mmCIF file of C-alpha atoms and ligand atoms in Angstrom:
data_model
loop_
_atom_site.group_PDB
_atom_site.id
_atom_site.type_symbol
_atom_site.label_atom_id
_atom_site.label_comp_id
_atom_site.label_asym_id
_atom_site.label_seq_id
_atom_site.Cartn_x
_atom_site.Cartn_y
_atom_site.Cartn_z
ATOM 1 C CA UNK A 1 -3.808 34.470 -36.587
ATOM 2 C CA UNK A 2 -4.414 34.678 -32.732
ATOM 3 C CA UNK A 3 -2.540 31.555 -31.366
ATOM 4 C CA UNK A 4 -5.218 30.247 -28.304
ATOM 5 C CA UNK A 5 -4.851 28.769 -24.711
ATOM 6 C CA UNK A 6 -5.061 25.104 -24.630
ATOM 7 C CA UNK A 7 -5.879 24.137 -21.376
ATOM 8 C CA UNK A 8 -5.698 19.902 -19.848
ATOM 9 C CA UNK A 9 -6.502 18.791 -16.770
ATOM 10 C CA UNK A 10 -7.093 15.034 -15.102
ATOM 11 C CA UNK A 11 -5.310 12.499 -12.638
ATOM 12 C CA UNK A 12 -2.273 11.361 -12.250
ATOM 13 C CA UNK A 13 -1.314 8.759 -15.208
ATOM 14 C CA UNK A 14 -4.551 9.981 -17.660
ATOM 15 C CA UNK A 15 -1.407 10.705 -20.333
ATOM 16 C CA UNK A 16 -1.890 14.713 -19.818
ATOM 17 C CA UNK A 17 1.849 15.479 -20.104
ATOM 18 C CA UNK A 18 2.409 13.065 -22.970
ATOM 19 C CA UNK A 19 -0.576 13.902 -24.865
ATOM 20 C CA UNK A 20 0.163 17.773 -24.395
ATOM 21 C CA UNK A 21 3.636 17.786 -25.890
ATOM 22 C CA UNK A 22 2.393 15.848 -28.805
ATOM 23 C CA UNK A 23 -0.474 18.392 -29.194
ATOM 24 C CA UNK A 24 1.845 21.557 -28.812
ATOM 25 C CA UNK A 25 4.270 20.098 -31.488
ATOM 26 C CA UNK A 26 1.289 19.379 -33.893
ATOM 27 C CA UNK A 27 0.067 23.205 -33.700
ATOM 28 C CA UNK A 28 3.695 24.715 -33.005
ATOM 29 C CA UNK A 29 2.701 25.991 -29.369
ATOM 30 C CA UNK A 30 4.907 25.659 -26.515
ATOM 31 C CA UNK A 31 4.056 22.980 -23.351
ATOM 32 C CA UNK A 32 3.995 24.220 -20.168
ATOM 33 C CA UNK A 33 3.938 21.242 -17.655
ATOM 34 C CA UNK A 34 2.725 22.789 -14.177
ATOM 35 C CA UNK A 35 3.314 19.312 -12.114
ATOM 36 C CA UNK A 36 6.688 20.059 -12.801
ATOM 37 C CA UNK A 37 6.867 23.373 -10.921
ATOM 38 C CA UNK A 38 4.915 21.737 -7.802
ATOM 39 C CA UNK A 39 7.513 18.544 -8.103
ATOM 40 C CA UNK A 40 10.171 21.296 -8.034
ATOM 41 C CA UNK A 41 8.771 22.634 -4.631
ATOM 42 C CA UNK A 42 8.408 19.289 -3.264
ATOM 43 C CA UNK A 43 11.954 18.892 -4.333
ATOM 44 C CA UNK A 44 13.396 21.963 -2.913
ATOM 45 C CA UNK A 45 11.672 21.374 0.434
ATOM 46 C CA UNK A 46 13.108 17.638 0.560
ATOM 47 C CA UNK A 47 16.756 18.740 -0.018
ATOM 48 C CA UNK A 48 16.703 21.546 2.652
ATOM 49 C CA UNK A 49 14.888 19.325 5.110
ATOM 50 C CA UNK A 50 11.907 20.939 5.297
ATOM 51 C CA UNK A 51 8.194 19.476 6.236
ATOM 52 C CA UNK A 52 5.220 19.884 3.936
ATOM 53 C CA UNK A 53 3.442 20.920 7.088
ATOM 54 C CA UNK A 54 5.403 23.575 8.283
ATOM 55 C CA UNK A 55 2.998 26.323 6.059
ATOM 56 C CA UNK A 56 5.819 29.085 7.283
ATOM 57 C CA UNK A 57 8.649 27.682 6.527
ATOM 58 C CA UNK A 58 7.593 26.289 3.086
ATOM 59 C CA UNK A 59 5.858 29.630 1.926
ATOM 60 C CA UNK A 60 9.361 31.519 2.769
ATOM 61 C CA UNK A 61 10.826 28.905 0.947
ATOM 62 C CA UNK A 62 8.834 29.729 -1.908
ATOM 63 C CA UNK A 63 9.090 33.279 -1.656
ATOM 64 C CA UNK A 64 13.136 32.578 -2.256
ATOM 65 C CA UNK A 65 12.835 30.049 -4.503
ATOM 66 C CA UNK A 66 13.820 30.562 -8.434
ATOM 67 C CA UNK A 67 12.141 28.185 -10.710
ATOM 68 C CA UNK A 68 12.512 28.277 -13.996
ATOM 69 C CA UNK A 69 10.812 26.662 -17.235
ATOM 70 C CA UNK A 70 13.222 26.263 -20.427
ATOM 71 C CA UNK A 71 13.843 23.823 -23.652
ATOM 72 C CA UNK A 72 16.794 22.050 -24.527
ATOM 73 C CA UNK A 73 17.055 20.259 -27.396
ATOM 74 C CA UNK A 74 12.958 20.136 -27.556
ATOM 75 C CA UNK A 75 12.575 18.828 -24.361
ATOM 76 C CA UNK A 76 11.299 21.091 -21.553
ATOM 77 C CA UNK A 77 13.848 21.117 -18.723
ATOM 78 C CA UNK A 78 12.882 22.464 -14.995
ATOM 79 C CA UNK A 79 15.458 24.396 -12.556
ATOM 80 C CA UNK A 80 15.557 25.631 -8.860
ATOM 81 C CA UNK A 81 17.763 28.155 -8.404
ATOM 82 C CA UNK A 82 19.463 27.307 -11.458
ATOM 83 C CA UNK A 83 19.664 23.920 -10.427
ATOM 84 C CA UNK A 84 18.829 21.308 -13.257
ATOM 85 C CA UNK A 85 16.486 19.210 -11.066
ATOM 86 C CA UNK A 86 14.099 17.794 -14.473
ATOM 87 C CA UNK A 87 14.900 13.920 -13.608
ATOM 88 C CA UNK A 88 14.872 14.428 -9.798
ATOM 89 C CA UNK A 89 11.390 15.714 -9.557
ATOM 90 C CA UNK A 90 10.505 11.988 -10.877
ATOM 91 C CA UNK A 91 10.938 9.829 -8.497
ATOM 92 C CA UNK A 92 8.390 8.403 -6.574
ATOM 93 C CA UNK A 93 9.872 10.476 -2.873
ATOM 94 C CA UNK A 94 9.091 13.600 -4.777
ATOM 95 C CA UNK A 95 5.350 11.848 -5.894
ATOM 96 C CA UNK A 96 4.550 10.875 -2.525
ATOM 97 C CA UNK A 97 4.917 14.131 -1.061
ATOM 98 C CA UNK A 98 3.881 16.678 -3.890
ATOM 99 C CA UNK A 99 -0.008 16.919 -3.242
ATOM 100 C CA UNK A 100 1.044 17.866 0.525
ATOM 101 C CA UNK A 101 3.057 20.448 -0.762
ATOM 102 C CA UNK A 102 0.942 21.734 -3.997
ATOM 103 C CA UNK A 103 -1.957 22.199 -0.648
ATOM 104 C CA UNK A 104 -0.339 24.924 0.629
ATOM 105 C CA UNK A 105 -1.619 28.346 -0.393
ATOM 106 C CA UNK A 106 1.310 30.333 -0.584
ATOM 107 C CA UNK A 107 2.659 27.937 -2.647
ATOM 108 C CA UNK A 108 -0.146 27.589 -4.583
ATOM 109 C CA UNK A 109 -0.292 31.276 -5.283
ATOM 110 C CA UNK A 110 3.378 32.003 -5.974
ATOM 111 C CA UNK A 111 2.980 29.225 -8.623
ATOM 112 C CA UNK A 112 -0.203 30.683 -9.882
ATOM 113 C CA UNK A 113 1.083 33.918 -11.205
ATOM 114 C CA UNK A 114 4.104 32.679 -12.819
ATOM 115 C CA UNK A 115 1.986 30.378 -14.609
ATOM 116 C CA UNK A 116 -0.611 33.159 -16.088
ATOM 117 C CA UNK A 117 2.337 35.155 -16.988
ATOM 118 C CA UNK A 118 4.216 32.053 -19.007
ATOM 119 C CA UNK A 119 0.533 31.822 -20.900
ATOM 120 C CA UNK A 120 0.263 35.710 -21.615
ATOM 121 C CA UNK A 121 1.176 35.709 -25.480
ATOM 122 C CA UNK A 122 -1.099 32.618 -26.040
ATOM 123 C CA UNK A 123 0.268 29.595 -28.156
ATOM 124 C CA UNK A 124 0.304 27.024 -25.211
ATOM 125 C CA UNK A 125 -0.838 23.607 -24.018
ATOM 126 C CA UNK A 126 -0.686 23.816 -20.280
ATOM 127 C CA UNK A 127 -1.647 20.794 -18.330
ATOM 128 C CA UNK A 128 -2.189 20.349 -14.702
ATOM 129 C CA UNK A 129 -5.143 20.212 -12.238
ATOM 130 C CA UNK A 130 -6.471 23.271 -12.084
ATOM 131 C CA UNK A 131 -5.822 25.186 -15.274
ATOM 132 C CA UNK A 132 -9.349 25.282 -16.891
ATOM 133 C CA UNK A 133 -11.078 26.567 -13.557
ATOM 134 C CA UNK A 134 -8.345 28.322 -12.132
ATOM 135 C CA UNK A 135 -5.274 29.334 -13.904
ATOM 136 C CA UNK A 136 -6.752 30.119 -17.546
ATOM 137 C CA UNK A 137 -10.422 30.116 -17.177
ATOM 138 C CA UNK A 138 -10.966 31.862 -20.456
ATOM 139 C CA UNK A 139 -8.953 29.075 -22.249
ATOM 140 C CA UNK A 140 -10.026 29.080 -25.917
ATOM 141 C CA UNK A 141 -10.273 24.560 -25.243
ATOM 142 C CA UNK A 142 -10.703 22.887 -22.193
ATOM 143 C CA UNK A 143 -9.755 19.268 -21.758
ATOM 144 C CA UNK A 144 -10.653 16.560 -18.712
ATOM 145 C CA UNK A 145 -8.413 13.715 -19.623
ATOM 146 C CA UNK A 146 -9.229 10.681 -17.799
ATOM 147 C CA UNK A 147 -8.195 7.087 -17.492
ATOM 148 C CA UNK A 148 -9.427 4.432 -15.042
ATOM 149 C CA UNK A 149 -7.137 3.744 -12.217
ATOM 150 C CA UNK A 150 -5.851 0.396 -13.057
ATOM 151 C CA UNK A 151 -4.949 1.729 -16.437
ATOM 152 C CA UNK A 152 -2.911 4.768 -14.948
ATOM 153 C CA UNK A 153 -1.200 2.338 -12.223
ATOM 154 C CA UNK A 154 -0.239 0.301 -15.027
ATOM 155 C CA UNK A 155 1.408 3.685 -17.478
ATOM 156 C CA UNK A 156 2.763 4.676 -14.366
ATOM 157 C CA UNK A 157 4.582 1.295 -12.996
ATOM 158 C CA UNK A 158 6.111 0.506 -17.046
ATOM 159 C CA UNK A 159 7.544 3.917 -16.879
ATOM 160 C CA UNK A 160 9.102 3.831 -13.791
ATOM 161 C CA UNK A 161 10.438 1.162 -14.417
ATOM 162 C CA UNK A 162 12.151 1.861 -17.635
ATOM 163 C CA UNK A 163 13.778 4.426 -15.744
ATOM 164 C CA UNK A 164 15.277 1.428 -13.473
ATOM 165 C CA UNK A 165 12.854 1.783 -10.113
ATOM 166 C CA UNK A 166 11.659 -1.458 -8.849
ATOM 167 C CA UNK A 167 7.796 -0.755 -8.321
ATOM 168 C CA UNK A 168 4.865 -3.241 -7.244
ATOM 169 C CA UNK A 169 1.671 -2.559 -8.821
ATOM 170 C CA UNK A 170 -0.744 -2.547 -5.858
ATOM 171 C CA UNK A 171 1.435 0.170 -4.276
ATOM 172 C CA UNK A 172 1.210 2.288 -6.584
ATOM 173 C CA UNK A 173 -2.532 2.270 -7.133
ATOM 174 C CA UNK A 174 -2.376 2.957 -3.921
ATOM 175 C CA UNK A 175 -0.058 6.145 -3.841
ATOM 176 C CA UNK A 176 -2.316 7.416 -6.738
ATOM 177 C CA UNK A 177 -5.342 6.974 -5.527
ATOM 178 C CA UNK A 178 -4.110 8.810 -2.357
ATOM 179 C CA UNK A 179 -2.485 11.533 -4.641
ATOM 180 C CA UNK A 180 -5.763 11.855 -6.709
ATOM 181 C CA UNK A 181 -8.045 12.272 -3.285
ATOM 182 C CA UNK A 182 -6.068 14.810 -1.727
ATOM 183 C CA UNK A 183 -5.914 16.406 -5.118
ATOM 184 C CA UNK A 184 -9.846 16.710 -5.084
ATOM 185 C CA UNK A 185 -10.334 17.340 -1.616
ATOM 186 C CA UNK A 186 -8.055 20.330 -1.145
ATOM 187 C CA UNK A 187 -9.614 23.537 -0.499
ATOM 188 C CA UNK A 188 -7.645 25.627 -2.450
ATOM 189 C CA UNK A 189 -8.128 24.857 -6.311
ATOM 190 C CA UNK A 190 -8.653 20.853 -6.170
ATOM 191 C CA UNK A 191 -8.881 18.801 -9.232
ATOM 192 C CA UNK A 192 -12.283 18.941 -11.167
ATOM 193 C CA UNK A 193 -13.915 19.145 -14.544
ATOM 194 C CA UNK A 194 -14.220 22.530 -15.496
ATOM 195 C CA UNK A 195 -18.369 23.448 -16.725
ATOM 196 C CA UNK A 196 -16.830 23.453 -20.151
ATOM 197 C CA UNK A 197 -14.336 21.056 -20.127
ATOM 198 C CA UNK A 198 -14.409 18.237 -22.682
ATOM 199 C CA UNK A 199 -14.049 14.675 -21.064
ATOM 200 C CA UNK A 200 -11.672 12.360 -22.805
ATOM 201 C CA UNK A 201 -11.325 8.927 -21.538
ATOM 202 C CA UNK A 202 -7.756 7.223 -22.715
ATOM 203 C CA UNK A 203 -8.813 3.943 -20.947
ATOM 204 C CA UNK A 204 -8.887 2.300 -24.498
ATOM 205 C CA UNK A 205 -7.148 5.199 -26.445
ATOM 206 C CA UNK A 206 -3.454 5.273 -27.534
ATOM 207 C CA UNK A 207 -1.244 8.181 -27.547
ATOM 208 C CA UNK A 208 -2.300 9.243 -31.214
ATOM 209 C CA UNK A 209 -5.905 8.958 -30.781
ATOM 210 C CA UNK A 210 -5.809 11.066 -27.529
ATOM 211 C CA UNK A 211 -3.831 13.471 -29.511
ATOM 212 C CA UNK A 212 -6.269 13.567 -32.360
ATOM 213 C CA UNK A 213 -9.328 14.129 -30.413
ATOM 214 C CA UNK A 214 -7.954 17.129 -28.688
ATOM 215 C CA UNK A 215 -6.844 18.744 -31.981
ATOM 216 C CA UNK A 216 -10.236 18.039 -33.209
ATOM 217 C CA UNK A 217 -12.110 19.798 -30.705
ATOM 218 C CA UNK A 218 -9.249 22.800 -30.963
ATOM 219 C CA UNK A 219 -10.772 22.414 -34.966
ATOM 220 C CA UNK A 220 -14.631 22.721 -33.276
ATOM 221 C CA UNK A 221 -13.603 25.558 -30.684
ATOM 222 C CA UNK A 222 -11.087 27.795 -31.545
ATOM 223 C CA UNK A 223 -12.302 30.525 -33.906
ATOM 224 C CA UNK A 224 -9.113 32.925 -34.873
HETATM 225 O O1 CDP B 1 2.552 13.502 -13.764
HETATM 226 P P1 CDP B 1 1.671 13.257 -12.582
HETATM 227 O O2 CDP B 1 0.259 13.138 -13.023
HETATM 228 O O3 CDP B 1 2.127 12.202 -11.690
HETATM 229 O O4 CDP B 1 1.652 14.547 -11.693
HETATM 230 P P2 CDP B 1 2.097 16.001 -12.061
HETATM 231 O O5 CDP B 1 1.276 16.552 -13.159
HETATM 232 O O6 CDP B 1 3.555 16.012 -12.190
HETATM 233 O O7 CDP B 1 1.656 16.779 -10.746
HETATM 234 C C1 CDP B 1 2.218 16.487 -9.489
HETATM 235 C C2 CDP B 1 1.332 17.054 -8.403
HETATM 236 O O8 CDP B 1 1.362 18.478 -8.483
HETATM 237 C C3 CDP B 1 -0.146 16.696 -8.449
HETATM 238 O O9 CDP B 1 -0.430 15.453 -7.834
HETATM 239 C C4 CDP B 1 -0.765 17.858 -7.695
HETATM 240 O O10 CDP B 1 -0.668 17.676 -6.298
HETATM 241 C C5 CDP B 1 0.132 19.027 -8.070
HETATM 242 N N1 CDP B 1 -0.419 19.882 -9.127
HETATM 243 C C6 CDP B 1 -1.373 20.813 -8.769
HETATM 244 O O11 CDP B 1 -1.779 20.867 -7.612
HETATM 245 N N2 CDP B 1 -1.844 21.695 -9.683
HETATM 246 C C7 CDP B 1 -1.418 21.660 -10.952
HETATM 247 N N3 CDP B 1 -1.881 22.562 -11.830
HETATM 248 C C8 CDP B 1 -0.465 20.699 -11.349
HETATM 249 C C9 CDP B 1 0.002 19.797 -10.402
HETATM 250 O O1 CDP B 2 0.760 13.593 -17.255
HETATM 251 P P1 CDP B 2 -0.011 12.423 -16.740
HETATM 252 O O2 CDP B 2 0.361 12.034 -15.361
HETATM 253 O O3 CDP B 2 -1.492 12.586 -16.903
HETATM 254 O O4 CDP B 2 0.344 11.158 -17.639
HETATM 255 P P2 CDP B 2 1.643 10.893 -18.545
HETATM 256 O O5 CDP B 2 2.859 11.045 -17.688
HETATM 257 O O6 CDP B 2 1.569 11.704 -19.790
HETATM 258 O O7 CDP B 2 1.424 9.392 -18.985
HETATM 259 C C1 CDP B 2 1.776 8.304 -18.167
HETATM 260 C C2 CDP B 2 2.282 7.172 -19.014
HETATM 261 O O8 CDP B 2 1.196 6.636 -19.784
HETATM 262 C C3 CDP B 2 3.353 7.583 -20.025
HETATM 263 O O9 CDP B 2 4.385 6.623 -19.977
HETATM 264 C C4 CDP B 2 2.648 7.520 -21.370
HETATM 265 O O10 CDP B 2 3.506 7.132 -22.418
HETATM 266 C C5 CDP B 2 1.569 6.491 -21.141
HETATM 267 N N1 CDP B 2 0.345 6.689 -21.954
HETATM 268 C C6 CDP B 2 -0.213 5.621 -22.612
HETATM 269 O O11 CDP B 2 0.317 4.525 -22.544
HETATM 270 N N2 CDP B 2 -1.353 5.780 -23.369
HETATM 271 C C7 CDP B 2 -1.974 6.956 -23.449
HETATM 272 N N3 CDP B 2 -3.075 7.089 -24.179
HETATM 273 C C8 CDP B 2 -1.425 8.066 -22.752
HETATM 274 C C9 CDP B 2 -0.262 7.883 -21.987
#
């Protein structure tokens, strides 16, 4: 059987990373998180001291940079220059700065092909922003997984702070709604709904139901 392209895309908080794992462990595919590989930019740039709007010196920095994708004891690890860097590229520094970064088209395409490349064989849920209209347009399922904005703050602020950050609600609304606007607005691949993308709203939906409703439209879609 021909394993297919899953493809999810949506706002910060919607539950696209969580969501994806679960569905990649349900049909044996691998997850390939793309935020990651943008937060591991943003986090290269921050530890050599170098601005999101210097375009030159961020797309040499890309050029140079190694970043690589791997599991470890099932959970997908992310490293820059063989750096381990998967907590680091979680903190909120690294979210405040990443759509800057992710703007930049050097980056942006640099990112792009080792992306298409990690999906070649097929068997993968990759999530992101722009992976049904840009990366993998001829995904076999297309998903637009939404939340509303208080509901993401809210994700967002309990996980960060089970990981020990001290976070106020309001701000963080804030930073996302920022982060989802420049997002959108960019020039080069911003976040949208792909023609035919499914919409999933998780407002009211937990983990499992989200879960099940993209394996049943992989059921409607996918024909091997
Ligand atoms: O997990 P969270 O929703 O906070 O964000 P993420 O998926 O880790 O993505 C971090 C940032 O990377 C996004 O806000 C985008 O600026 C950028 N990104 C992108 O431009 N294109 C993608 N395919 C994935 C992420
Ligand atoms: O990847 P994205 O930024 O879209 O969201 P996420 O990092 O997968 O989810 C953000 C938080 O929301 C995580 O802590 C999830 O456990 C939680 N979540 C939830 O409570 N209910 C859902 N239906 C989906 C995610």
């Amino acid at each position: 059987m021909k394993a297919s392209i899953i493809a999810i895309d949506g706002p910060a908080g919607a539950g696209k990373s969580t969501v994806a794992k679960f569905v990649a462990k349900r049909l044996n595919y691998v997850y390939i998180d793309t935020g990651a590989m943008y937060r591991a930019v943003a986090w290269a740039a921050q530890d050599k001291n170098i601005s999101p709007a210097n375009e030159d010196a961020m797309a040499e920095l890309t050029r140079t940079l190694s970043i690589q994708l791997y599991y470890r004891d099932g959970q997908q690890r992310i490293t820059v220059d063989g750096r381990d860097v998967s907590e680091e590229i979680r903190t909120p520094d690294i979210s405040r700065i990443v759509s800057a970064v992710s703007a930049i088209p050097a980056v942006r395409n640099a990112l792009l092909d080792l992306q298409r490349q990690m999906a070649r064989a097929g068997g993968v849920v990759m999530d992101g922003r722009d992976i049904g209209t840009c990366v993998l347009p001829n995904a076999d399922v297309k998903i637009f997984l939404i939340a509303s904005i208080d509901e993401r703050a809210r994700r967002r602020c309990l996980e960060l702070q089970e990981k020990g950050f001290v976070t106020d609600l309001e701000q963080l609304k804030q930073e996302i709604a920022l982060r989802d606007k420049m997002d959108s607005e960019r020039e080069l691949a911003p976040l949208r709904q792909a023609d035919d993308a499914t919409l999933i709203d998780t407002s009211d939906m937990t983990i499992e139901q989200a879960v099940d409703a993209i394996i049943t439209e992989h059921e409607k879609r996918y024909r091997p």
